[in-house]
Short mmCIF file of C-alpha atoms and ligand atoms in Angstrom, two decimals:
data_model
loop_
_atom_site.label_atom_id
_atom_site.label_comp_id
_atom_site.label_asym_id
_atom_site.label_seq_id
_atom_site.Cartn_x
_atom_site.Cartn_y
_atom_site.Cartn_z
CA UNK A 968 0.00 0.00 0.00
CA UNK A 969 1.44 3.07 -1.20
CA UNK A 970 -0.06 6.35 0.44
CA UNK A 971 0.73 9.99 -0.61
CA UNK A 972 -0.07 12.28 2.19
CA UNK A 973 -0.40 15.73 1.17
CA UNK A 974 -1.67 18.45 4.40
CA UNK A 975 -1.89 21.26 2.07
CA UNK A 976 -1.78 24.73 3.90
CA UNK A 977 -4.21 26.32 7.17
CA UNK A 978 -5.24 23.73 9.35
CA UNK A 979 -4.44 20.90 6.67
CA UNK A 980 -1.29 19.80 8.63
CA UNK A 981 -2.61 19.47 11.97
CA UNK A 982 -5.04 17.08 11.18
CA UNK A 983 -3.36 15.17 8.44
CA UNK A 984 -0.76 14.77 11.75
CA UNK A 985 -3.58 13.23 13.32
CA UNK A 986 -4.62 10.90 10.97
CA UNK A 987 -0.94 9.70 10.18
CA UNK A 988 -0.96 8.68 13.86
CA UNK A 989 -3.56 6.59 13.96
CA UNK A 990 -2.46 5.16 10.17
CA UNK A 991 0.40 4.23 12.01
CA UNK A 992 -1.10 1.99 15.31
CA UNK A 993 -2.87 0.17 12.67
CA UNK A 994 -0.63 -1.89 12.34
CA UNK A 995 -0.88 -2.72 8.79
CA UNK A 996 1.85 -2.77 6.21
CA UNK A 997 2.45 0.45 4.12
CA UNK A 998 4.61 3.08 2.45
CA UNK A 999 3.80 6.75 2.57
CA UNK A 1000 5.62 9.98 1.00
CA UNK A 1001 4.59 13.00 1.90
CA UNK A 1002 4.64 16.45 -0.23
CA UNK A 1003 3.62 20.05 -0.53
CA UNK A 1004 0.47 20.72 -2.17
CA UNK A 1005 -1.70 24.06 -2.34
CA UNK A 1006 -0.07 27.45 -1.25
CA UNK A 1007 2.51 25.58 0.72
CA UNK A 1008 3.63 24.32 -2.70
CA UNK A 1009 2.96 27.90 -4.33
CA UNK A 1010 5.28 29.43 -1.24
CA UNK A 1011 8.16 26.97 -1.81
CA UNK A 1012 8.52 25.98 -5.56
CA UNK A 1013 6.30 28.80 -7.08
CA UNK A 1014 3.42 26.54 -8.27
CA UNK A 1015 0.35 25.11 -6.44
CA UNK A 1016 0.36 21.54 -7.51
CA UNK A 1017 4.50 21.07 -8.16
CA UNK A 1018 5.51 18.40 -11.17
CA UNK A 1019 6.57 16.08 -8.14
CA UNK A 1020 3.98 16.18 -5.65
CA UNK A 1021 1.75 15.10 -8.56
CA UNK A 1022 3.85 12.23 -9.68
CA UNK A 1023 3.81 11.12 -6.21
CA UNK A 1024 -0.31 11.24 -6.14
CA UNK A 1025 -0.25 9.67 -9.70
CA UNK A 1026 2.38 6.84 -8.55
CA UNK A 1027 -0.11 6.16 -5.18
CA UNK A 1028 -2.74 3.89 -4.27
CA UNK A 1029 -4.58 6.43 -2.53
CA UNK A 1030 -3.78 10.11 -1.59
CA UNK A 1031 -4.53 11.37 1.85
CA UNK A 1032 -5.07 15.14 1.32
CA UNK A 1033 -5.68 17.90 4.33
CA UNK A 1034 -7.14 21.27 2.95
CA UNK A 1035 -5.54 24.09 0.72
CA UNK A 1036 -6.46 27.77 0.46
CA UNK A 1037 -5.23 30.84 2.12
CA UNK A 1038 -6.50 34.75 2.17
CA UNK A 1039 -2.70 35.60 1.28
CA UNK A 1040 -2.87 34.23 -1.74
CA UNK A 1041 -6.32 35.37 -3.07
CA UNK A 1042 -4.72 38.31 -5.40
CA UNK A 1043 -2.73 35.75 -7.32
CA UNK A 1044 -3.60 34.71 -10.91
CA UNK A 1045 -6.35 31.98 -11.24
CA UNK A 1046 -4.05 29.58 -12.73
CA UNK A 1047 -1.64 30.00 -9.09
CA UNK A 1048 -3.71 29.73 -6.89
CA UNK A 1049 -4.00 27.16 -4.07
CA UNK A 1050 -7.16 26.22 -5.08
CA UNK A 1051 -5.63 24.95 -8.73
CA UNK A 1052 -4.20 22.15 -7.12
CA UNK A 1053 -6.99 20.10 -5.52
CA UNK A 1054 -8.83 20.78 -8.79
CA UNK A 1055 -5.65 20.06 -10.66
CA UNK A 1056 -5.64 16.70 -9.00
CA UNK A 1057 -8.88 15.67 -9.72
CA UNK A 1058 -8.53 16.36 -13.13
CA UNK A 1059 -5.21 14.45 -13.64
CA UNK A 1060 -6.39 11.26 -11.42
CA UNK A 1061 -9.36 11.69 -12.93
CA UNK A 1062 -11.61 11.39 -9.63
CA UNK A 1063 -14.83 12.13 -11.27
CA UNK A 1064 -16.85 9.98 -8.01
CA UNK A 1065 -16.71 12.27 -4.88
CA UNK A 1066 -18.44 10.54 -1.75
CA UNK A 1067 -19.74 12.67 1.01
CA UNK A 1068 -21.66 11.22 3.57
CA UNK A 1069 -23.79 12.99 6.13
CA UNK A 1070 -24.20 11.10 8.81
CA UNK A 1071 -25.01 12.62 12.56
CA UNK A 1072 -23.63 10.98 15.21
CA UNK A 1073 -25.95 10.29 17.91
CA UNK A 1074 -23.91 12.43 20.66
CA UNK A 1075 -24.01 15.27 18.21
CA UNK A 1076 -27.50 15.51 18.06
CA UNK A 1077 -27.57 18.42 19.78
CA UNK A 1078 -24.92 20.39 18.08
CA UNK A 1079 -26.52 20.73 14.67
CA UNK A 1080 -28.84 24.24 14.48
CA UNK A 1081 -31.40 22.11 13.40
CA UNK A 1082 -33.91 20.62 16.04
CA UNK A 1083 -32.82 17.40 16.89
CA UNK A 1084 -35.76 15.34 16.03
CA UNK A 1085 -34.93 16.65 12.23
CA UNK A 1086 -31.61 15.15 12.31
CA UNK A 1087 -31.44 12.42 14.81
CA UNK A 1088 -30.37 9.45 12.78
CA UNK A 1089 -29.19 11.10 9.61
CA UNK A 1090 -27.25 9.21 7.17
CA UNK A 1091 -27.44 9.88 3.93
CA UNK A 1092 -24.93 10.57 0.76
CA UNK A 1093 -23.94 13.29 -1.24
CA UNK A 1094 -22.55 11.65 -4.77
CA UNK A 1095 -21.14 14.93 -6.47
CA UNK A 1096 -19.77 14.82 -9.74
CA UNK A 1097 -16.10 15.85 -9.81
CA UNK A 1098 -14.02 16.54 -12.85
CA UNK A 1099 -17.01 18.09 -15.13
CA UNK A 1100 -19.91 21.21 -15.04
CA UNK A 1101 -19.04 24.53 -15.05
CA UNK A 1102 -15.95 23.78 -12.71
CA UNK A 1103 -14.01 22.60 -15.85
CA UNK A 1104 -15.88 24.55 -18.54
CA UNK A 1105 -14.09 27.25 -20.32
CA UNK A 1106 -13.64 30.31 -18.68
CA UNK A 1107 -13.13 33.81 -20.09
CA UNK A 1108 -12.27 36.76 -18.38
CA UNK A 1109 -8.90 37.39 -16.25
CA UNK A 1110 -8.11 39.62 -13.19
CA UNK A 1111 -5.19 41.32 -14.00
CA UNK A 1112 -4.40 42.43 -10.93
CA UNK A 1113 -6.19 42.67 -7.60
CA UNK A 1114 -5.90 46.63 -7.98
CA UNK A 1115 -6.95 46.89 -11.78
CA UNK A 1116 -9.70 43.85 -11.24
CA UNK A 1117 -10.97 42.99 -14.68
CA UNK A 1118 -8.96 46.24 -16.09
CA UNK A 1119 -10.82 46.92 -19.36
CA UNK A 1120 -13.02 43.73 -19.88
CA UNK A 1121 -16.43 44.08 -20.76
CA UNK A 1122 -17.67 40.59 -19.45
CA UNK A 1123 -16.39 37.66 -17.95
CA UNK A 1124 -17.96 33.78 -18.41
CA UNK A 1125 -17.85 30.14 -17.83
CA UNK A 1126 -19.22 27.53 -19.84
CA UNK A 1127 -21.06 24.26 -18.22
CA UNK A 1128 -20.91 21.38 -19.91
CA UNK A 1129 -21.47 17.47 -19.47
CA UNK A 1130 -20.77 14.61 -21.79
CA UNK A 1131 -23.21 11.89 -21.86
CA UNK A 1132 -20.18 9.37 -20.38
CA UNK A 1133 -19.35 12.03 -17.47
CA UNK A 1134 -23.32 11.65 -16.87
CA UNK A 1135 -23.78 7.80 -17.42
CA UNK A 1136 -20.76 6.68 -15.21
CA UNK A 1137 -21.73 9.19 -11.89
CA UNK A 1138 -25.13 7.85 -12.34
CA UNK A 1139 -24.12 4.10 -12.00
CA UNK A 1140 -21.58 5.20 -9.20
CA UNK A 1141 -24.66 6.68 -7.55
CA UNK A 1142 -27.41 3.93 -8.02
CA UNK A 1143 -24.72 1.25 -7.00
CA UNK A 1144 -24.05 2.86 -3.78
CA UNK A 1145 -27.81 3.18 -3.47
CA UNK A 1146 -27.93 -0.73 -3.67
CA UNK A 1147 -26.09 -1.03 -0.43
CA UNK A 1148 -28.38 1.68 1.25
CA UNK A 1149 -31.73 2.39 1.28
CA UNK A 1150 -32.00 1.77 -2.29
CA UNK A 1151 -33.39 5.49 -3.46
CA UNK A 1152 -31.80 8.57 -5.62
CA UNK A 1153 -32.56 11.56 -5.84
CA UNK A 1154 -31.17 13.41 -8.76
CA UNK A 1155 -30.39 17.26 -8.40
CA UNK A 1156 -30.22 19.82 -11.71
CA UNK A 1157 -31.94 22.79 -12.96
CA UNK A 1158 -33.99 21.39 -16.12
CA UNK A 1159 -36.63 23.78 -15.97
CA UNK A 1160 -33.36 26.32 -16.91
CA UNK A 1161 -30.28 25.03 -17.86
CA UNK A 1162 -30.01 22.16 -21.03
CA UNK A 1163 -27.15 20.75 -19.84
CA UNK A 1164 -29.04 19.79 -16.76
CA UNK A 1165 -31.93 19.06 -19.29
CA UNK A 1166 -29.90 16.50 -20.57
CA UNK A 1167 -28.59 15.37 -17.31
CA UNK A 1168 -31.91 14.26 -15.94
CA UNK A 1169 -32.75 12.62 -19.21
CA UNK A 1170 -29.43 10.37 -19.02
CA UNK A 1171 -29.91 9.62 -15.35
CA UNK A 1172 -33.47 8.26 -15.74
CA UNK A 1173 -31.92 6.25 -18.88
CA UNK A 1174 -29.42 4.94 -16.60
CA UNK A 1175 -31.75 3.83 -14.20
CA UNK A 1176 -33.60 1.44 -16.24
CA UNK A 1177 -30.27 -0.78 -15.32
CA UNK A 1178 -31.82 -0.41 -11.55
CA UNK A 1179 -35.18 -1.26 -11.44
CA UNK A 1180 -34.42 -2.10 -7.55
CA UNK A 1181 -33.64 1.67 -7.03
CA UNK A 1182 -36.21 4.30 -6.52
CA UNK A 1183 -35.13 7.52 -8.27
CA UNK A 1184 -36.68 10.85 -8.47
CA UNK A 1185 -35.45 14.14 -9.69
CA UNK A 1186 -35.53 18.06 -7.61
CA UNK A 1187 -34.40 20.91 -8.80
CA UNK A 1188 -31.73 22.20 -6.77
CA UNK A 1189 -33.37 25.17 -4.77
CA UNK A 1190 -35.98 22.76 -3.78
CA UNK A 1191 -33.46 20.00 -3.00
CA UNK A 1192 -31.71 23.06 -0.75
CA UNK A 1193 -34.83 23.62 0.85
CA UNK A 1194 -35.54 19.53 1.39
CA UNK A 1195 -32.39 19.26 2.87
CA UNK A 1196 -33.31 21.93 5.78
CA UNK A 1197 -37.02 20.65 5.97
CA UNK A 1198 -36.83 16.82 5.70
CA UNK A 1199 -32.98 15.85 5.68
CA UNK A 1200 -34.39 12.40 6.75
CA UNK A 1201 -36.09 12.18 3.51
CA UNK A 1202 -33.11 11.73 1.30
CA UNK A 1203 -31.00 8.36 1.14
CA UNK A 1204 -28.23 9.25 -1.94
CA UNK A 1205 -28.77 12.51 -3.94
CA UNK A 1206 -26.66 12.55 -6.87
CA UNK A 1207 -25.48 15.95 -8.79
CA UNK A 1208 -22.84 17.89 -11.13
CA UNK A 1209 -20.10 19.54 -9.50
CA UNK A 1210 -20.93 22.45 -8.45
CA UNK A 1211 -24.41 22.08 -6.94
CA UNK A 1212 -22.41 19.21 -4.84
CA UNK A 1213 -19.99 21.47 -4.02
CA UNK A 1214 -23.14 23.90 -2.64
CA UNK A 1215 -25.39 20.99 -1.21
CA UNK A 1216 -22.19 19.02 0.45
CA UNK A 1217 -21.84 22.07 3.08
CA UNK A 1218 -25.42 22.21 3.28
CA UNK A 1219 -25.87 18.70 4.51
CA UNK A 1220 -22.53 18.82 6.30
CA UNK A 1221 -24.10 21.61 9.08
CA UNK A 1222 -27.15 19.18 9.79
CA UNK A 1223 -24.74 16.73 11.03
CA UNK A 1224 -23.32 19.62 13.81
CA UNK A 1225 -19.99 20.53 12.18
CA UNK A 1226 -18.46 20.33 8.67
CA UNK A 1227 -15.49 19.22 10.83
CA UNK A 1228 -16.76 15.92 11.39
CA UNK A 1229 -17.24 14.65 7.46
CA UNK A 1230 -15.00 13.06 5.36
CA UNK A 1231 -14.72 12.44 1.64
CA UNK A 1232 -13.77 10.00 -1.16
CA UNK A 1233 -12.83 11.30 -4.32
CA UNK A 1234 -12.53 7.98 -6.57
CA UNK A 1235 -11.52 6.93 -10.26
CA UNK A 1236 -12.49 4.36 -12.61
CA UNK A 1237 -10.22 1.87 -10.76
CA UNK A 1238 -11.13 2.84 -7.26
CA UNK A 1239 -7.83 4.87 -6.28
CA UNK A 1240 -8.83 7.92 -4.80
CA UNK A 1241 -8.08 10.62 -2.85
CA UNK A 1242 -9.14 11.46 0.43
CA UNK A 1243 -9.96 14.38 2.61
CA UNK A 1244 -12.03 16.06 5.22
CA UNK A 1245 -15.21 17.75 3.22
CA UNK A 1246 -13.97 21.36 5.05
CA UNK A 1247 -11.83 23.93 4.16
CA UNK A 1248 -8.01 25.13 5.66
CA UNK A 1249 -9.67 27.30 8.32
CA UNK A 1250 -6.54 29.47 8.25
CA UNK A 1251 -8.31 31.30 10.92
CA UNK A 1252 -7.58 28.45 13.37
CA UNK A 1253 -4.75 27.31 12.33
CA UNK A 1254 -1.79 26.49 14.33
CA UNK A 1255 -3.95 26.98 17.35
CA UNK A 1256 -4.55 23.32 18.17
CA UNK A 1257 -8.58 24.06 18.34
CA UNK A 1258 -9.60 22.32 14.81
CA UNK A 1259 -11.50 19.09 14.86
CA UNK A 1260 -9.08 16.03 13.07
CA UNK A 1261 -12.17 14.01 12.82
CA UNK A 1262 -13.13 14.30 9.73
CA UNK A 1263 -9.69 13.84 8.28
CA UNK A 1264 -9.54 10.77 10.47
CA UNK A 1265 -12.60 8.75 8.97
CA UNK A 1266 -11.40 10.22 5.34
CA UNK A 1267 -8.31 7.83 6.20
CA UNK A 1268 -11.59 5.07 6.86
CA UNK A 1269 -13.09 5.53 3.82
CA UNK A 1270 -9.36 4.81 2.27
CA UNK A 1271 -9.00 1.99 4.08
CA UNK A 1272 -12.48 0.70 2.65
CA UNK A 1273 -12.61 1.78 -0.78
CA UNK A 1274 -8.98 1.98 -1.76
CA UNK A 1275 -6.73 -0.49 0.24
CA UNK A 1276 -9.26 -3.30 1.14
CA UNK A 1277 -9.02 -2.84 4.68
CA UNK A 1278 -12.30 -3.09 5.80
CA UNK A 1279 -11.79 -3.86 8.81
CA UNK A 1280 -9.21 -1.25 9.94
CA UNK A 1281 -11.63 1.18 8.46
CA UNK A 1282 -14.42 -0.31 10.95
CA UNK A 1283 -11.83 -0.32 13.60
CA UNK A 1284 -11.62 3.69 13.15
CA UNK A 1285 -15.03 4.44 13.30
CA UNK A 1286 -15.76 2.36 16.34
CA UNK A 1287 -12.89 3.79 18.15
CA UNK A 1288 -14.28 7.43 16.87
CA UNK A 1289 -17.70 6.39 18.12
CA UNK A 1290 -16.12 5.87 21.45
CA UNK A 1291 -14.30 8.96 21.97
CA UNK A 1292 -17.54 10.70 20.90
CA UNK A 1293 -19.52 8.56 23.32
CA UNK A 1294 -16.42 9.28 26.03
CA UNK A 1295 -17.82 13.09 26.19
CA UNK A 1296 -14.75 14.25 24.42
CA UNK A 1297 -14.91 17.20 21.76
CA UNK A 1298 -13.19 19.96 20.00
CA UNK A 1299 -14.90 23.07 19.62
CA UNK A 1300 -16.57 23.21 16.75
CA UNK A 1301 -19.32 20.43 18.65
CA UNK A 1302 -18.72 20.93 22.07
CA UNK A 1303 -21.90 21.43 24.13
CA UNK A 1304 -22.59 21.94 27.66
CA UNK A 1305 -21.95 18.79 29.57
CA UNK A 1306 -19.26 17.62 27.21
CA UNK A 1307 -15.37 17.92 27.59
CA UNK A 1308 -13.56 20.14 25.39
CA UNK A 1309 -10.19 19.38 24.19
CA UNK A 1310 -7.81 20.17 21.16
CA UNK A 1311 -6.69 18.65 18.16
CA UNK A 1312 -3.79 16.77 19.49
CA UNK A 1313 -5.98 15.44 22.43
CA UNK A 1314 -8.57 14.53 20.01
CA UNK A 1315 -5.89 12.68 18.06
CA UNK A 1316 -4.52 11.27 20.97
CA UNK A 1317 -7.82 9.74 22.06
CA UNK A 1318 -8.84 8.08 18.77
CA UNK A 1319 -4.99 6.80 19.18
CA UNK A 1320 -5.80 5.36 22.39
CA UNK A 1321 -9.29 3.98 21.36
CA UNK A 1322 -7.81 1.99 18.18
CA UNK A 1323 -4.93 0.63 20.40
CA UNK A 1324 -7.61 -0.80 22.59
CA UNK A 1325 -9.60 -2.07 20.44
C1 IPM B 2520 -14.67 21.44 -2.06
C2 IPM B 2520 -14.03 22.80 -2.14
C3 IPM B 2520 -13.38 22.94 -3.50
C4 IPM B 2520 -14.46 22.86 -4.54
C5 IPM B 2520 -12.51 24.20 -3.68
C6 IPM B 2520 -11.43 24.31 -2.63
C7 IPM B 2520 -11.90 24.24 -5.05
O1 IPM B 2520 -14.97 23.80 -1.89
O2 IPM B 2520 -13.94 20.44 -2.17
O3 IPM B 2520 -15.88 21.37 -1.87
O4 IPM B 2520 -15.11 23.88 -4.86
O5 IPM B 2520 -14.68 21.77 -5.05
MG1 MG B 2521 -16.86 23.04 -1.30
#
């Protein structure tokens, strides 16, 4: 097993720290290199997503990824920015299957703004399309500098687009994992606007006469925004383009109590993937030892499970997760009164602990 670990820049190293440690009381028998990715990678070699840090992702089984993005780097040129090289890595790896599950942890009930009743129980999961939609369209239109923004342009765009392969193979992704759940889809576009999400909700339902098994219906995406606020309970797998996943994902990751607690798969054709927590670098927090490793940690699960075969290490995380949540223990972002707060390292630490005893 060959792992590229990657922390990426704000919080990204703390809890990629984190999740190395309890990689490495697994037990198991693996190789990892790690490498500079994001603004870290911008600050040191001059670009993002460096010629070697994405041979070593390339080379890799699976990619263990913490977060990129920083304010200090917002004035740069599109093409430099951290932000390129998470997007830069899909592309090249191909990871057109992101996973994000939403699940609420019982002892987090209470931390979600929702009322509890409306999320106790949760679980459902967010299939986003990855490497197409207006995310990889072409765009027009360049900030020449932060000062002379758009200096003499009369209009910027982006184009959305989707192939009827990008559509066809998220689809199957989507009504396969629905198999193993509670066997409905929900597809998300904007047909009553847009054609290419016309044409996306024509080649889903196509699709889904392979799956007469699986319920699907379709919502247009304000009213799936709504649904998910309303009746989060309602959904088992919604399946969408890229960037009303990218929009939805946070959405159903603040039902759950904290975007700090879900993780993600990003998968190819032949299952390697890349993982990392669904949030952002926070570089608001970081250093402080106050951001929740959580989510990076069960990202390293979902490796475990979908990339390395290790199902059972992967259940061995989440159990031993379960019990620090159960053992009152929490950073920040979902502590409540009654519970104990600690930081990341002591979060670390405990999951640590909880896997060793296991
Ligand atoms: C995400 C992020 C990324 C995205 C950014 C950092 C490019 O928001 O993974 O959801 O928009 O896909
Ligand atoms: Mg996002």
């Amino acid at each position: 097993m060959n792992i590229a670990i990657l922390p990426g820049d704000g919080i990204g190293p703390e809890i990629v720290a984190e999740a190395v440690r309890v990689l490495e009381v697994l037990d198991l028998p693996y190789d990892s290199e790690s490498a500079l990715v994001g603004g870290a990678a911008y600050a040191a070699h001059g670009h993002p997503l460096p010629e070697a840090t994405l041979k070593l992702a390339q080379s890799a089984d699976a990619v263990l990824f913490g977060a990129v993005g920083d304010w200090k780097y917002d004035t740069l040129e599109r093409s430099l920015r951290p932000e390129q090289a998470i997007l830069g890595l899909r592309r090249h790896l191909q990871l057109f299957a992101n996973f994000r599950p939403a699940i609420c942890h019982p002892q987090l009930t209470h931390a979600s703004s929702l009322k509890p009743e409306l999320v106790a129980g949760l679980d459902i999961l967010i299939v986003r399309e990855l490497t197409g939609d207006i995310y990889f369209g072409q765009p027009r239109g360049r900030r020449v500098s932060p000062d002379g923004a758009f200096a003499g342009q009369p209009e910027a765009f982006d184009t959305m687009r989707y192939s009827r392969p990008e559509i066809e193979r998220i689809a199957h992704v989507a009504f396969q994992a629905a198999r193993k759940r509670n066997k409905r889809v929900t597809s998300v576009d904007k047909a009553n606007v847009l054609e290419t999400f016309q044409f996306w909700r024509d080649v889903v339902t196509e699709v889904h006469a392979q799956y007469p098994d699986v319920a699907l219906d379709h919502l247009y995406v304000d009213n799936a925004a709504m649904q998910l606020v309303k009746a989060p309970k309602a959904f088992d797998v919604i399946v969408t383009g890229n960037m009303f996943g990218d929009i939805l994902s946070d959405e159903a990751a603040m039902l759950t109590g904290s975007i700090g607690m879900l993780p993600s798969a990003s998968l190819n054709a032949e299952n390697r993937g890349l993982y990392e927590p669904s949030h952002g670098s926070a570089p608001d927090i970081a250093g402080k030892n106050i951001a929740n490793p959580l989510a990076t940690i069960l990202s390293l699960a979902m490796m475990l499970r979908f990339s390395l075969n290790q199902p059972e290490a992967a259940l061995r995380i989440e159990a031993a997760v379960t019990k620090v949540l159960e053992s009152g223990l929490r950073t920040a972002d979902i502590w409540s009164e009654g519970t104990q707060r600690v930081g990341t390292r002591e979060m670390g630490s405990a999951v640590v602990a909880a896997v060793e005893a296991a």
